[in-house]
PDB file of C-alpha atoms in Angstrom:
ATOM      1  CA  UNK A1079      47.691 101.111 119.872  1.00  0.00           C
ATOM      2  CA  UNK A1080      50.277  98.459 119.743  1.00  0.00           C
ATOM      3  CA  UNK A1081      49.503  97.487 116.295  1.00  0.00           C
ATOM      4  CA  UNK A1082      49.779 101.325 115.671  1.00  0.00           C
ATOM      5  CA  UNK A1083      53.281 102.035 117.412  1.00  0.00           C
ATOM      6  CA  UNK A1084      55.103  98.905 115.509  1.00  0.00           C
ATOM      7  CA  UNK A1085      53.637  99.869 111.750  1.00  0.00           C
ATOM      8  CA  UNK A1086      55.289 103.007 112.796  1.00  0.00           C
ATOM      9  CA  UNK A1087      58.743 101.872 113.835  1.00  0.00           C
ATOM     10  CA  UNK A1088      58.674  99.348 110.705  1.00  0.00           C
ATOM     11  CA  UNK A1089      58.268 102.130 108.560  1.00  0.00           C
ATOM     12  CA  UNK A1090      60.624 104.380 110.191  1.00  0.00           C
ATOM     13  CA  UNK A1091      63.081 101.526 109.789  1.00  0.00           C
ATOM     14  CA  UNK A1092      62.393 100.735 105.706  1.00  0.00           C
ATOM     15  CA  UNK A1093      62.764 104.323 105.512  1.00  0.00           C
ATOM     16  CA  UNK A1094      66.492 104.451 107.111  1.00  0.00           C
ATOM     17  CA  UNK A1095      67.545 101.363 105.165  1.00  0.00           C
ATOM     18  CA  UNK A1096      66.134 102.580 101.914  1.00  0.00           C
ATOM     19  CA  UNK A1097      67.886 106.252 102.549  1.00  0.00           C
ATOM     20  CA  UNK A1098      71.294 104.060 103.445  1.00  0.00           C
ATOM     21  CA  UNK A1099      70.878 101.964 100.633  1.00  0.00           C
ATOM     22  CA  UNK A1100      71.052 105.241  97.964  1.00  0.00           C
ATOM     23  CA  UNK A1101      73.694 107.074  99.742  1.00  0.00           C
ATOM     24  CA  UNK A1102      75.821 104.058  99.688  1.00  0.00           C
ATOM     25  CA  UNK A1103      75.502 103.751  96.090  1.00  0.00           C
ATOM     26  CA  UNK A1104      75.531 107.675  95.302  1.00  0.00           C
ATOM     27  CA  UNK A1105      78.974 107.553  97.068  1.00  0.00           C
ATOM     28  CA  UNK A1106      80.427 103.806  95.231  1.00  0.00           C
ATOM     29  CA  UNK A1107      79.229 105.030  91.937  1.00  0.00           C
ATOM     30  CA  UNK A1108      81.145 108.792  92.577  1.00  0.00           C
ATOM     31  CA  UNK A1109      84.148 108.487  90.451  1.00  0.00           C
ATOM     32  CA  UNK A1110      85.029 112.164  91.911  1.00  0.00           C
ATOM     33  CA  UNK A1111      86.115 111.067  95.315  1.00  0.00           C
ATOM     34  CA  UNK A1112      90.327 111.635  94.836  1.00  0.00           C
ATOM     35  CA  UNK A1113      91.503 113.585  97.967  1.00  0.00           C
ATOM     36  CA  UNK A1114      94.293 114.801  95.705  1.00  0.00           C
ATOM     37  CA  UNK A1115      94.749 116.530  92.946  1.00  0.00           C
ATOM     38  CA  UNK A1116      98.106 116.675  91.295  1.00  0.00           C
ATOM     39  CA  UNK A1117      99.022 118.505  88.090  1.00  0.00           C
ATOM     40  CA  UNK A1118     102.242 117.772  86.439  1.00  0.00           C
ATOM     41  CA  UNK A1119     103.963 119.848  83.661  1.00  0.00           C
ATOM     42  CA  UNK A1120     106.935 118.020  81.347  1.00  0.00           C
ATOM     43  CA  UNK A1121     109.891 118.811  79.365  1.00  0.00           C
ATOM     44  CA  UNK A1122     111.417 115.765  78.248  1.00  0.00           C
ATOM     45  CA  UNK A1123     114.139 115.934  76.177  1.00  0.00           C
ATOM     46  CA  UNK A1124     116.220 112.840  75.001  1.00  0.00           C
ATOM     47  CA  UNK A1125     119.905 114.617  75.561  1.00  0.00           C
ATOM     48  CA  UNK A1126     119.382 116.273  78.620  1.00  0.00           C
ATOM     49  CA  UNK A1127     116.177 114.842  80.582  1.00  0.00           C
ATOM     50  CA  UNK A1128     114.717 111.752  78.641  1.00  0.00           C
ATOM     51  CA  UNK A1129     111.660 111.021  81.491  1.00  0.00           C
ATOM     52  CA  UNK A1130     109.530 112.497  83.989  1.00  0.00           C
ATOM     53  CA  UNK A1131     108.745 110.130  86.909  1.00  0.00           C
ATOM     54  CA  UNK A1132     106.313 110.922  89.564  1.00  0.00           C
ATOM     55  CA  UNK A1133     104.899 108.540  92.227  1.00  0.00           C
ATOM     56  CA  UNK A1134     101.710 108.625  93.928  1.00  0.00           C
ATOM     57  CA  UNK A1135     100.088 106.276  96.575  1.00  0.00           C
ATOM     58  CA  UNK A1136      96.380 105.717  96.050  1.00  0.00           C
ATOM     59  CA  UNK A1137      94.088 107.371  98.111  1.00  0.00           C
ATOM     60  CA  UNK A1138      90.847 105.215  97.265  1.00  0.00           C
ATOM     61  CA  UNK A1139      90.161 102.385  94.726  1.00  0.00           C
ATOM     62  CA  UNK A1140      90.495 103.958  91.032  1.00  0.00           C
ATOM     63  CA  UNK A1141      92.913 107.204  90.155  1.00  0.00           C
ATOM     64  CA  UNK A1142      92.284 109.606  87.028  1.00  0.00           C
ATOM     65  CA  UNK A1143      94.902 110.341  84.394  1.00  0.00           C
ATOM     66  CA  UNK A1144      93.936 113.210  82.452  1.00  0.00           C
ATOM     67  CA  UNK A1145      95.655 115.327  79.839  1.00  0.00           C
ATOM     68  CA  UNK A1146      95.388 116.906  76.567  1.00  0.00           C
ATOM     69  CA  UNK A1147      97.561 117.371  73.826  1.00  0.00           C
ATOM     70  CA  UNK A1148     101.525 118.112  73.902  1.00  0.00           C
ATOM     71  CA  UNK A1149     102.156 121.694  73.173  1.00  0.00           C
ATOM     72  CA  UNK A1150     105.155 120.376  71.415  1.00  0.00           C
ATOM     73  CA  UNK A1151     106.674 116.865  70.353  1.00  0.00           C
ATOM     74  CA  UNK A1152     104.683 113.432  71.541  1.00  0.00           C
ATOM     75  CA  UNK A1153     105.432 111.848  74.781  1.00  0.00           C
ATOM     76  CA  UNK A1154     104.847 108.067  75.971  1.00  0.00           C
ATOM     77  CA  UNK A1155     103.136 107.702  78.946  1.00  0.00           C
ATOM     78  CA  UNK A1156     104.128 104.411  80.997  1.00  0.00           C
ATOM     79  CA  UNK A1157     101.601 103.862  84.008  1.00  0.00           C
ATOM     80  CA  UNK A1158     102.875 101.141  87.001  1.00  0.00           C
ATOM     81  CA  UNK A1159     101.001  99.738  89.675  1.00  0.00           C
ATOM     82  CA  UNK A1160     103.342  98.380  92.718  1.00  0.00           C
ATOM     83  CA  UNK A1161     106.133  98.513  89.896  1.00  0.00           C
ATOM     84  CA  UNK A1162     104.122  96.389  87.541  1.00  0.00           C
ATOM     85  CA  UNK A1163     103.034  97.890  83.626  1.00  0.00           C
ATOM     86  CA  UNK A1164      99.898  98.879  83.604  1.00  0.00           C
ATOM     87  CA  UNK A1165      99.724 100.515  80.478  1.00  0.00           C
ATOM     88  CA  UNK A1166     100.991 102.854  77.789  1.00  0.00           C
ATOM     89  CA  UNK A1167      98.931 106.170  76.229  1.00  0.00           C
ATOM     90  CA  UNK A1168     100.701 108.502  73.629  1.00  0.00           C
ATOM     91  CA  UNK A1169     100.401 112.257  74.471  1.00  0.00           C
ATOM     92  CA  UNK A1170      99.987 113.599  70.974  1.00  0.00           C
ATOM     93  CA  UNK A1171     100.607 117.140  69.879  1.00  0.00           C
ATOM     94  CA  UNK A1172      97.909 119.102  68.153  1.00  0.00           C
ATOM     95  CA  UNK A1173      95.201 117.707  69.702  1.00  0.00           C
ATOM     96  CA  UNK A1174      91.773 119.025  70.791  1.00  0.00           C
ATOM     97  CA  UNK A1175      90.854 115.759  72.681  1.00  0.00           C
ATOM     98  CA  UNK A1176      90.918 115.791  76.608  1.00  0.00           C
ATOM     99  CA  UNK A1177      91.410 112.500  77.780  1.00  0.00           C
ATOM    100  CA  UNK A1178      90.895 110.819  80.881  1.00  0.00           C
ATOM    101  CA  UNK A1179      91.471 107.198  81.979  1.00  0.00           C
ATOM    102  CA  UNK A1180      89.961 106.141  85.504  1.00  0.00           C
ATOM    103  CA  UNK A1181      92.405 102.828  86.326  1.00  0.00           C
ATOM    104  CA  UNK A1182      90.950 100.271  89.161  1.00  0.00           C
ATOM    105  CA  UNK A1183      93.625  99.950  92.013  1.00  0.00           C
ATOM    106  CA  UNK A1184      93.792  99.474  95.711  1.00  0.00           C
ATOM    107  CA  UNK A1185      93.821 102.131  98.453  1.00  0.00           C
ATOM    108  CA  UNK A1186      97.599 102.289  99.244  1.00  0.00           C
ATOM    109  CA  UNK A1187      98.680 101.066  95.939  1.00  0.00           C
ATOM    110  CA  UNK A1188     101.826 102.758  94.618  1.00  0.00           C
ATOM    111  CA  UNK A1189     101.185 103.921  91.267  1.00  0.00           C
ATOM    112  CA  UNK A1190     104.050 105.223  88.957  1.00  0.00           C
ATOM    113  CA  UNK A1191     103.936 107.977  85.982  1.00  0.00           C
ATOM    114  CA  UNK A1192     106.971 108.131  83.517  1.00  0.00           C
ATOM    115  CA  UNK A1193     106.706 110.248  80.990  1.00  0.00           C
ATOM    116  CA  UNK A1194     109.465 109.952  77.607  1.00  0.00           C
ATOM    117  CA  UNK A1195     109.411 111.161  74.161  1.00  0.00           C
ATOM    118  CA  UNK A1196     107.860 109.134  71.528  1.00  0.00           C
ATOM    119  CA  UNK A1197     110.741 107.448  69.375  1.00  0.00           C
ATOM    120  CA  UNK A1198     110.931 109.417  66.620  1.00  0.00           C
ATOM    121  CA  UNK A1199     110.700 112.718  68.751  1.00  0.00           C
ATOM    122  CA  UNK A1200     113.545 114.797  70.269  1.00  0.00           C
ATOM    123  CA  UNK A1201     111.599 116.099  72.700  1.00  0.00           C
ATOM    124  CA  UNK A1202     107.818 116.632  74.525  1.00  0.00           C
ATOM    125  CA  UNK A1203     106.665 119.456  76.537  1.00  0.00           C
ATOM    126  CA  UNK A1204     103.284 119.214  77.483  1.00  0.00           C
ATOM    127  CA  UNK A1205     101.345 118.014  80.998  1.00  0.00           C
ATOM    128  CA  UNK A1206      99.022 115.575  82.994  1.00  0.00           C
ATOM    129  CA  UNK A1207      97.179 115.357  85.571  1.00  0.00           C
ATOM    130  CA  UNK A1208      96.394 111.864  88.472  1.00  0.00           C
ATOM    131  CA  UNK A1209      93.882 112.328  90.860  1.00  0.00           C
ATOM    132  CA  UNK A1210      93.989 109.721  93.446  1.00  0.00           C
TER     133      UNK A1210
END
């Protein structure tokens, strides 16, 4: 009976540490865990408004960018993390591409979105989204 009754609690225990085991890594390997959601629309314009800033504050380890195509001109997108350059994308126009970059951060990182037209351009209007 004892060999019985400790086979059993073995088991029962390999069972909880395999079910741990695969909801831990179900939940690192989710790259859709942002708690917010935060769509931004631009209209940059070199005269009058040349950028768009918006700052964030990381909610977990990684934010999204995501945006499409500028419904008119080209904007630069400058990314910051704790005021340092992270990196640049261009915001074309006429574009069917969505595109999505999923940057590595810390929870409670600042992060910082300016948005200016491309040189070249007078203007942008177009928008983005960070999830974080």
């Amino acid at each position: 009976m004892k060999k019985k009754t400790i086979c059993s609690i073995i088991i029962v225990l390999i069972v909880v540490v395999v079910v741990g085991v695969i909801v831990m890594l179900i939940s690192k390997n989710s790259k859709e865990n942002y708690t917010e959601h935060l769509p931004i629309d631009f209209n940059v314009v070199v005269v009058s408004s040349p950028s768009v800033v918006n700052e964030v504050v990381a909610n977990t380890d990684s934010f999204k960018i995501s945006y499409d195509s500028c419904e008119s001109g080209s904007a630069d997108m400058y990314v910051f993390i704790n005021d340092e350059s992270y990196e640049t994308y261009t915001i074309v126009a006429n574009s069917s591409k969505t595109n999505e970059h999923i940057i590595a951060c810390n929870k409670g990182d600042s992060i910082k979105v300016t948005v200016t037209p491309t040189m070249g351009y007078i203007s942008a209007k177009g928008s983005y989204t960070i999830d974080y």
